[in-house]
XYZ file of C-alpha atoms in Angstrom:
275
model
C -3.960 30.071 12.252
C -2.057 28.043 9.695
C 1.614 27.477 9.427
C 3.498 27.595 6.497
C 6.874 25.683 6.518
C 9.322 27.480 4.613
C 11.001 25.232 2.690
C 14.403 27.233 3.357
C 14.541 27.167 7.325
C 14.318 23.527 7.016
C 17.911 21.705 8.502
C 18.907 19.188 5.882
C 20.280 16.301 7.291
C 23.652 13.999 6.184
C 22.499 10.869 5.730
C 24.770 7.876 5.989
C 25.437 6.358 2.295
C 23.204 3.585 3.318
C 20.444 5.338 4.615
C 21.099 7.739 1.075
C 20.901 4.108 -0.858
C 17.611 3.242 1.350
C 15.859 6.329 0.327
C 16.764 6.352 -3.486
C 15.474 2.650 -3.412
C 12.221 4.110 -1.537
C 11.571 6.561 -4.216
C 12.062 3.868 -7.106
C 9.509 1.556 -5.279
C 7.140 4.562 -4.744
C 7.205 5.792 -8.468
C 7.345 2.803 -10.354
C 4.710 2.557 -12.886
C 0.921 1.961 -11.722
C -0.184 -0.916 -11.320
C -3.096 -0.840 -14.148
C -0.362 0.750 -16.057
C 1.656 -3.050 -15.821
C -1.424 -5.227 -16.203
C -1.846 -3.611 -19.233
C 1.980 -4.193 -20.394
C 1.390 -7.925 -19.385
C -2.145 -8.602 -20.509
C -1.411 -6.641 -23.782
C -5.008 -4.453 -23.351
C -5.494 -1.478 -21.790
C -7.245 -2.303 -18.219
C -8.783 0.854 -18.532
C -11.073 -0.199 -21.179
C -12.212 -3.408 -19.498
C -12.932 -1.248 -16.581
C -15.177 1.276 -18.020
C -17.389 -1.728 -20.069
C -17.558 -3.627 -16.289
C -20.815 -2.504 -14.940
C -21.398 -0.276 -12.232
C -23.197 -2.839 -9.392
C -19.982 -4.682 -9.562
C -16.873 -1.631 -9.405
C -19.960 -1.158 -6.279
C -19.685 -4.251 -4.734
C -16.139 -4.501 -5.363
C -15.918 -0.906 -3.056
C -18.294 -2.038 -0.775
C -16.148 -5.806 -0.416
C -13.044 -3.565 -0.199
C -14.584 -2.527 3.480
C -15.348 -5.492 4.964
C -11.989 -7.256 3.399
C -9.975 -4.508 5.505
C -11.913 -4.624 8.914
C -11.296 -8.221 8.684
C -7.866 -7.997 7.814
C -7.216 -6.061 10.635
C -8.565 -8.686 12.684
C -6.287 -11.336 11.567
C -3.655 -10.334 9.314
C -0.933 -10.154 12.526
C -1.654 -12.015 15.016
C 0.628 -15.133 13.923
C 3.569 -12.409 13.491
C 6.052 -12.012 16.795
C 5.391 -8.726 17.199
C 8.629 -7.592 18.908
C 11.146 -9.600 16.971
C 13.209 -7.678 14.254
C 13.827 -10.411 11.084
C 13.629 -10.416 7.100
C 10.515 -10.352 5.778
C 9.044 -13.542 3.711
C 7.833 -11.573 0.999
C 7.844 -15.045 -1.778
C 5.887 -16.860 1.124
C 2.923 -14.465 0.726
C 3.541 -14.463 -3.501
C 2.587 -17.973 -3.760
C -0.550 -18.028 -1.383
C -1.982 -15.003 -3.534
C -0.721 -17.118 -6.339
C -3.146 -19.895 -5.538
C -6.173 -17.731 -5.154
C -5.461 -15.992 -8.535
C -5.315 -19.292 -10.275
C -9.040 -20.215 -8.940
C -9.962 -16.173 -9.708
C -8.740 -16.593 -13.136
C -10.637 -19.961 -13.831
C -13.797 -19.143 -12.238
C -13.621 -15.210 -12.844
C -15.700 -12.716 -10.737
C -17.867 -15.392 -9.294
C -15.253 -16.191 -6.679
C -14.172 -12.259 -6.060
C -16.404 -11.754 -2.840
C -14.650 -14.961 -1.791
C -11.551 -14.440 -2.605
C -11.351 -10.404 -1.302
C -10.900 -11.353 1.949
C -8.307 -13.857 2.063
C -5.979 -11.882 -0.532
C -6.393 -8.829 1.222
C -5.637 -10.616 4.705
C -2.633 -12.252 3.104
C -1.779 -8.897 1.504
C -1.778 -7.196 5.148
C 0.504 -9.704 7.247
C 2.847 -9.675 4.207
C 2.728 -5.306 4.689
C 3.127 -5.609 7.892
C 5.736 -8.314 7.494
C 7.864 -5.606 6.144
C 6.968 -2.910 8.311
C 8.404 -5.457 11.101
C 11.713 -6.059 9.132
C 11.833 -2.096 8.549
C 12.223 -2.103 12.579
C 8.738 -0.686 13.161
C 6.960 -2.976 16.465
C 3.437 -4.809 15.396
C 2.363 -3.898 18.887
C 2.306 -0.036 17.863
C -0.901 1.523 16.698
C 0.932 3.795 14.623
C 2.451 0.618 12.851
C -0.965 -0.800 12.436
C -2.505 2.608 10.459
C 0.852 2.963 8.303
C 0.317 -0.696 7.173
C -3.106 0.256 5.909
C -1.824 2.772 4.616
C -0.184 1.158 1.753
C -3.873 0.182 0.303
C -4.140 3.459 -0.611
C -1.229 3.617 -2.400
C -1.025 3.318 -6.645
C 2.623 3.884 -7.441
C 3.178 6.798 -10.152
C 5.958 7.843 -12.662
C 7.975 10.135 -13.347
C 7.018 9.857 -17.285
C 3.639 10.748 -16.200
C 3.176 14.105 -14.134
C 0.193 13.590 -12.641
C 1.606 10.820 -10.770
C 4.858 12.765 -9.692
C 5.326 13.005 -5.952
C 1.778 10.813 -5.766
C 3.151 9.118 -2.128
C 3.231 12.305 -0.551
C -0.039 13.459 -1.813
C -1.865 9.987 -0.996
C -0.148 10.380 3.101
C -1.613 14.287 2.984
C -5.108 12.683 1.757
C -5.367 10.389 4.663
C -3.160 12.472 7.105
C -6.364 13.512 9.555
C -7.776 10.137 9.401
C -4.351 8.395 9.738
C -4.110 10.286 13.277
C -6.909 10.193 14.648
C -7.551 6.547 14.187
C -3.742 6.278 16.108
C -4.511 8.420 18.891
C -7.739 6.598 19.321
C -6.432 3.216 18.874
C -3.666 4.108 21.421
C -6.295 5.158 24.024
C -8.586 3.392 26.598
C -11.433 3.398 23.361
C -9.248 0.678 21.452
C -10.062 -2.587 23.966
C -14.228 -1.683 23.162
C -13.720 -2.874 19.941
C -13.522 -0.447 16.644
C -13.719 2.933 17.112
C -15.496 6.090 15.078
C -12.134 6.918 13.940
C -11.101 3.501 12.421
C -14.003 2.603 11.223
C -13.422 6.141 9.403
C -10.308 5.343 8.466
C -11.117 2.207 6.905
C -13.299 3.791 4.601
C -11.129 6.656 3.426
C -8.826 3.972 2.427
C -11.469 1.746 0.754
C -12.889 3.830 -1.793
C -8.594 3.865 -3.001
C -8.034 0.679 -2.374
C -11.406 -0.523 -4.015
C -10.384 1.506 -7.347
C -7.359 -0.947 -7.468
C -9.297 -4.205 -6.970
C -11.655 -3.404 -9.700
C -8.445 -2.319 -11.762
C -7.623 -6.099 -10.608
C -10.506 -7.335 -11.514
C -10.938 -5.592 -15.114
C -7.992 -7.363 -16.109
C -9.250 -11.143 -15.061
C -11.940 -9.976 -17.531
C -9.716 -9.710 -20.156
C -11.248 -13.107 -22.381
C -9.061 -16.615 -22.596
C -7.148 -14.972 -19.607
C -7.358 -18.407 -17.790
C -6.186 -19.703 -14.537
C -2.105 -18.382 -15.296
C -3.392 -15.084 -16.253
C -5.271 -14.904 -12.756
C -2.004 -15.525 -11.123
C 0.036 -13.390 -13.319
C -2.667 -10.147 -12.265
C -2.465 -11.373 -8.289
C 1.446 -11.647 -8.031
C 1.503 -7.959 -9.983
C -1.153 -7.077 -7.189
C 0.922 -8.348 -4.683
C 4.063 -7.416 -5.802
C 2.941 -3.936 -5.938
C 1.982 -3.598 -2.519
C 4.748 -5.162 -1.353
C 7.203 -2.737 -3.035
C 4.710 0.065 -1.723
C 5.378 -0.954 1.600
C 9.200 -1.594 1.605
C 9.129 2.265 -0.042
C 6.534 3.450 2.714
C 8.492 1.684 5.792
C 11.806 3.071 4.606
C 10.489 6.523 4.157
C 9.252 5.874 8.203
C 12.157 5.004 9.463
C 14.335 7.625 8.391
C 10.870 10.046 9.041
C 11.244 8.472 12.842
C 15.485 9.931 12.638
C 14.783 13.172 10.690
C 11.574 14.124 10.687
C 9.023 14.638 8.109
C 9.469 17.730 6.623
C 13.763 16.629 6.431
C 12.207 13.811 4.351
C 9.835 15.093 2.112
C 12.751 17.326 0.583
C 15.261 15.086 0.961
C 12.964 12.251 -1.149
C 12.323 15.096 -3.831
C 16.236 16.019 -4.296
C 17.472 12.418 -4.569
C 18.112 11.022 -7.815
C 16.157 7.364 -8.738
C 18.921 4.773 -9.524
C 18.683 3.155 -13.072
């Protein structure tokens, strides 16, 4: 039997004015423009175009990369983070090592992509879960570890454009089942065998997202004479865009952990975006 929430019996709660200035910065993170939308405004061509001339083995190998890049984040991405300790993130830190790898993409192009997946996305990962940490959520948490991946899967939208209205919400109800499963597994006596049935699901849900963005990425170091600073101009967008999806995401959490969802979801539709 399903239950429907009626919108009207939910309790609205008062939040502080900083938790009310947290959340209106959430939802300007969250909504910004897309990031093909901003490689386009920067690179002065349409990504999209690029993207449907780049041939079909490589937006394929670029998914299938986007799999292996995020099981082997996982493996890595934390484990030089104090888990426990509350601090400010180091979100410049991360900009310059992506920086360095996006110089090399955009000299040598897509012959270094398989290489360079990897290392971006494991850089990409400790900085998310950099600022899950500052947001107050513990690295030690299973839950923390699925709502960093999370953010992959997340494109940004705006309000200009409807079908990207609200498009955080929708991507957390597209990976809500997988999302909890792979925490309730993770959290049991499975998680010390190694990767679970519900991870390794997980991972791919997010993957096929996540891969649409790196060839979105990757359409735009196609764009000709874009050179070694245009390859770092498209990886500190990249990076800069998840980075801002997960200060959105971890601040939506946080307040989630106080309120509750439901409190939250009308709460982040009411509140006005600051200019």
């Amino acid at each position: 039997m399903k239950i429907v929430v009626n919108p009207s019996q939910i309790q609205i709660p008062q939040l502080s004015d900083q938790e009310l200035c947290d959340l209106r910065q959430a939802r300007l993170l969250l909504e910004q423009p897309t990031l093909a939308m901003r490689m386009t405004q920067h690179l002065g061509r349409p990504v999209e175009r690029v993207m449907e001339a780049m041939p079909r083995i490589i937006r394929a190998t670029i998914e299938t990369s986007s799999v292996v890049a995020l099981r082997q984040a996982t493996r890595v991405a934390t484990w030089t983070l104090n888990k426990k300790q509350v601090r400010p993130s180091s979100e410049g830190f991360h900009q310059v090592a992506l920086l360095v790898s996006g110089g090399m993409g955009g000299t040598l192009g897509l012959a270094t992509l398989i290489w360079e997946l990897p290392l971006s996305t494991t850089l990409m990962l400790r900085s998310i879960a950099d600022i899950a940490r500052s947001e107050g959520h513990p690295l030690n948490s299973p839950e923390t570890l699925t709502s960093c991946l999370e953010v992959f899967a997340m494109e940004g939208g705006s309000e200009s454009h409807p079908e990207h209205t609200h498009h955080y919400w929708a991507v957390r109800l597209a990976l809500a089942k997988a999302v909890s499963e792979a925490t309730v597994t993770l959290a049991g006596a499975q998680a010390a065998k190694g990767a679970t049935i519900a991870f390794t699901r997980l991972i791919s849900v997010i993957a096929a997202r996540f891969g649409l963005i790196l060839s979105q990425q990757a359409a735009a170091k196609l764009v000709p004479l874009i050179g070694a600073a245009g390859g770092m101009t498209v990886n500190l967008l990249f990076i800069r865009h998840f980075q801002n999806m997960a200060r959105g995401h971890f601040i939506i959490r946080r307040l989630e952990k106080k309120y509750g969802t439901e409190a939250m979801k009308t709460l982040y539709r009411s509140v006005a975006i600051p200019i």
